[in-house]
Amino acid sequence: MHVGIIELTTVLPGLEGKPTAGHQIADWLLRAMPRDKMQVFPVGGGMELPDIARCDGFVISGSGMGVYDTPDWMEPLRGFLLAAKAAGKPLVGICFGHQIMADTFGGKAEKAALGKVIGVRRFRIEGVDYPAHVWHQDQVTGIPPGAKVVGVADHCPIGALEYEFPAWSVQFHPEYTEDTILAEITAACPQFVPEEILHAAVKEISAAEVSVDLMAVKAAEVLRGGYSADLSGKAKT
């Protein structure tokens, strides 16, 4: 299978040469899809969106943007998502990807009143609790028609969505490892992350045990067009 990863981030100063968000997603997925091809499209860095026919399914990454922002790629991305749905291309959304999918498919995403949430939070997904890395302020606040909530957290009532077509999305970052999220939040401070939030986040992340293949099997099943994954978060080989 050929999976396209739509990378909507930019590289923070100090992280040049490190794995980008798209390559982190590829590494995460390869734990459950070791024989499949992953291709990163750095749209946030200026590349045009690929032709829908180029890949069998797509992952939409996180972003420093919100659905209300107006970078050059925002409206084309909405059109891309609608075209992918119409073409039957499976979709997986992560953080901003979760938000833009919901907002495009008839729901709503917006800035949340609680402010930045960075660190580790527990998400209940189809009856099972999982610790997961988080870094967000916006949230999905309206459920798209035909979608259902399959994941929640204390701070996030719409933590994961499953659609009536092959699409699934999560508010957390399953692609992050402890090392990558610590490097990124440290690089983002103090420009983007207040120091007091950084210290609390580092403490949470260092103390938590988050699976490096969290939900990778589920994402792989969605990208292959099915929903029969074992949600244990452990990749099958």
Tab-separated table of N, CA and C in Angstrom, residues 63-123:
chain	number	residue	atom	x	y	z
A	63	SER	N	-0.410	20.655	13.023
A	63	SER	CA	0.024	21.932	12.457
A	63	SER	C	0.032	22.986	13.556
A	64	GLY	N	0.828	24.015	13.365
A	64	GLY	CA	0.764	25.173	14.239
A	64	GLY	C	-0.411	26.072	13.913
A	65	MET	N	-1.105	25.799	12.833
A	65	MET	CA	-2.263	26.579	12.403
A	65	MET	C	-3.553	26.035	13.015
A	66	GLY	N	-4.592	26.878	12.991
A	66	GLY	CA	-5.945	26.450	13.330
A	66	GLY	C	-6.800	26.473	12.085
A	67	VAL	N	-7.965	25.852	12.149
A	67	VAL	CA	-8.837	25.794	10.971
A	67	VAL	C	-9.316	27.177	10.534
A	68	TYR	N	-9.205	28.149	11.415
A	68	TYR	CA	-9.635	29.531	11.157
A	68	TYR	C	-8.515	30.362	10.515
A	69	ASP	N	-7.313	29.829	10.418
A	69	ASP	CA	-6.193	30.555	9.818
A	69	ASP	C	-6.253	30.465	8.291
A	70	THR	N	-5.418	31.255	7.636
A	70	THR	CA	-5.532	31.360	6.182
A	70	THR	C	-4.200	31.188	5.437
A	71	PRO	N	-3.409	30.157	5.767
A	71	PRO	CA	-2.234	29.907	4.931
A	71	PRO	C	-2.677	29.509	3.526
A	72	ASP	N	-1.764	29.578	2.585
A	72	ASP	CA	-2.119	29.304	1.194
A	72	ASP	C	-2.697	27.905	0.996
A	73	TRP	N	-2.328	26.977	1.870
A	73	TRP	CA	-2.753	25.585	1.665
A	73	TRP	C	-4.094	25.237	2.311
A	74	MET	N	-4.683	26.155	3.110
A	74	MET	CA	-5.866	25.786	3.902
A	74	MET	C	-7.077	25.431	3.032
A	75	GLU	N	-7.475	26.302	2.139
A	75	GLU	CA	-8.643	26.002	1.303
A	75	GLU	C	-8.373	24.855	0.330
A	76	PRO	N	-7.191	24.809	-0.304
A	76	PRO	CA	-6.893	23.620	-1.111
A	76	PRO	C	-6.954	22.328	-0.304
A	77	LEU	N	-6.533	22.368	0.960
A	77	LEU	CA	-6.599	21.161	1.793
A	77	LEU	C	-8.044	20.733	2.007
A	78	ARG	N	-8.930	21.673	2.231
A	78	ARG	CA	-10.348	21.319	2.399
A	78	ARG	C	-10.872	20.645	1.127
A	79	GLY	N	-10.520	21.193	-0.014
A	79	GLY	CA	-10.929	20.576	-1.271
A	79	GLY	C	-10.321	19.199	-1.445
A	80	PHE	N	-9.083	19.044	-1.016
A	80	PHE	CA	-8.392	17.762	-1.089
A	80	PHE	C	-9.113	16.710	-0.251
A	81	LEU	N	-9.514	17.084	0.957
A	81	LEU	CA	-10.217	16.149	1.837
A	81	LEU	C	-11.562	15.734	1.247
A	82	LEU	N	-12.286	16.676	0.696
A	82	LEU	CA	-13.574	16.351	0.080
A	82	LEU	C	-13.386	15.445	-1.131
A	83	ALA	N	-12.341	15.711	-1.904
A	83	ALA	CA	-12.070	14.874	-3.073
A	83	ALA	C	-11.634	13.474	-2.652
A	84	ALA	N	-10.844	13.387	-1.579
A	84	ALA	CA	-10.417	12.082	-1.083
A	84	ALA	C	-11.621	11.270	-0.609
A	85	LYS	N	-12.523	11.917	0.104
A	85	LYS	CA	-13.745	11.231	0.542
A	85	LYS	C	-14.543	10.733	-0.658
A	86	ALA	N	-14.727	11.592	-1.647
A	86	ALA	CA	-15.502	11.221	-2.834
A	86	ALA	C	-14.857	10.072	-3.593
A	87	ALA	N	-13.536	10.023	-3.554
A	87	ALA	CA	-12.801	8.972	-4.270
A	87	ALA	C	-12.662	7.691	-3.450
A	88	GLY	N	-13.155	7.703	-2.211
A	88	GLY	CA	-13.042	6.520	-1.369
A	88	GLY	C	-11.658	6.290	-0.809
A	89	LYS	N	-10.852	7.340	-0.729
A	89	LYS	CA	-9.498	7.201	-0.184
A	89	LYS	C	-9.552	7.265	1.346
A	90	PRO	N	-9.048	6.275	2.048
A	90	PRO	CA	-9.057	6.304	3.510
A	90	PRO	C	-8.232	7.473	4.056
A	91	LEU	N	-8.686	8.005	5.184
A	91	LEU	CA	-8.048	9.159	5.799
A	91	LEU	C	-7.823	8.911	7.288
A	92	VAL	N	-6.668	9.352	7.773
A	92	VAL	CA	-6.374	9.368	9.201
A	92	VAL	C	-5.917	10.774	9.550
A	93	GLY	N	-6.482	11.358	10.605
A	93	GLY	CA	-6.122	12.710	11.019
A	93	GLY	C	-5.512	12.734	12.404
A	94	ILE	N	-4.479	13.548	12.586
A	94	ILE	CA	-3.784	13.676	13.863
A	94	ILE	C	-3.793	15.135	14.298
A	95	CYS	N	-4.324	15.426	15.471
A	95	CYS	CA	-4.349	16.757	16.079
A	95	CYS	C	-5.014	17.768	15.130
A	96	PHE	N	-4.248	18.642	14.468
A	96	PHE	CA	-4.875	19.525	13.488
A	96	PHE	C	-5.598	18.725	12.407
A	97	GLY	N	-5.040	17.578	12.023
A	97	GLY	CA	-5.715	16.733	11.043
A	97	GLY	C	-7.092	16.312	11.522
A	98	HIS	N	-7.220	15.987	12.798
A	98	HIS	CA	-8.501	15.673	13.438
A	98	HIS	C	-9.452	16.862	13.323
A	99	GLN	N	-8.925	18.044	13.585
A	99	GLN	CA	-9.753	19.254	13.584
A	99	GLN	C	-10.202	19.647	12.175
A	100	ILE	N	-9.269	19.645	11.212
A	100	ILE	CA	-9.637	20.086	9.866
A	100	ILE	C	-10.558	19.084	9.188
A	101	MET	N	-10.402	17.797	9.476
A	101	MET	CA	-11.330	16.812	8.930
A	101	MET	C	-12.734	17.069	9.457
A	102	ALA	N	-12.871	17.237	10.767
A	102	ALA	CA	-14.186	17.488	11.352
A	102	ALA	C	-14.794	18.769	10.799
A	103	ASP	N	-13.990	19.826	10.722
A	103	ASP	CA	-14.503	21.122	10.273
A	103	ASP	C	-14.903	21.091	8.799
A	104	THR	N	-14.184	20.325	8.009
A	104	THR	CA	-14.477	20.221	6.570
A	104	THR	C	-15.681	19.341	6.305
A	105	PHE	N	-15.853	18.287	7.087
A	105	PHE	CA	-16.912	17.321	6.827
A	105	PHE	C	-18.227	17.660	7.534
A	106	GLY	N	-18.352	18.910	8.006
A	106	GLY	CA	-19.643	19.367	8.529
A	106	GLY	C	-19.721	19.565	10.020
A	107	GLY	N	-18.601	19.358	10.734
A	107	GLY	CA	-18.564	19.626	12.161
A	107	GLY	C	-17.957	20.993	12.429
A	108	LYS	N	-17.302	21.126	13.591
A	108	LYS	CA	-16.714	22.410	13.940
A	108	LYS	C	-15.485	22.201	14.811
A	109	ALA	N	-14.456	23.022	14.587
A	109	ALA	CA	-13.271	23.055	15.450
A	109	ALA	C	-12.979	24.512	15.772
A	110	GLU	N	-12.480	24.754	16.974
A	110	GLU	CA	-12.208	26.130	17.393
A	110	GLU	C	-11.216	26.138	18.554
A	111	LYS	N	-10.775	27.341	18.916
A	111	LYS	CA	-9.847	27.491	20.040
A	111	LYS	C	-10.591	27.176	21.333
A	112	ALA	N	-9.975	26.374	22.187
A	112	ALA	CA	-10.605	25.977	23.440
A	112	ALA	C	-10.265	26.962	24.555
A	113	ALA	N	-11.206	27.163	25.469
A	113	ALA	CA	-11.039	28.154	26.523
A	113	ALA	C	-9.956	27.774	27.530
A	114	LEU	N	-9.647	26.477	27.683
A	114	LEU	CA	-8.685	26.068	28.709
A	114	LEU	C	-7.250	26.399	28.352
A	115	GLY	N	-6.978	26.833	27.127
A	115	GLY	CA	-5.627	27.212	26.733
A	115	GLY	C	-4.800	26.034	26.270
A	116	LYS	N	-3.482	26.217	26.249
A	116	LYS	CA	-2.580	25.178	25.732
A	116	LYS	C	-2.591	23.950	26.644
A	117	VAL	N	-2.644	22.792	26.020
A	117	VAL	CA	-2.558	21.522	26.739
A	117	VAL	C	-1.348	20.780	26.175
A	118	ILE	N	-0.319	20.606	26.999
A	118	ILE	CA	0.927	19.980	26.548
A	118	ILE	C	1.370	18.981	27.606
A	119	GLY	N	1.723	17.801	27.168
A	119	GLY	CA	2.203	16.792	28.104
A	119	GLY	C	1.614	15.446	27.788
A	120	VAL	N	1.038	14.795	28.793
A	120	VAL	CA	0.406	13.482	28.638
A	120	VAL	C	-0.983	13.525	29.258
A	121	ARG	N	-1.963	13.039	28.531
A	121	ARG	CA	-3.333	12.926	29.041
A	121	ARG	C	-3.846	11.527	28.732
A	122	ARG	N	-4.790	11.077	29.546
A	122	ARG	CA	-5.385	9.760	29.332
A	122	ARG	C	-6.628	9.898	28.469
A	123	PHE	N	-6.691	9.097	27.411
A	123	PHE	CA	-7.841	9.052	26.519
A	123	PHE	C	-8.524	7.691	26.657
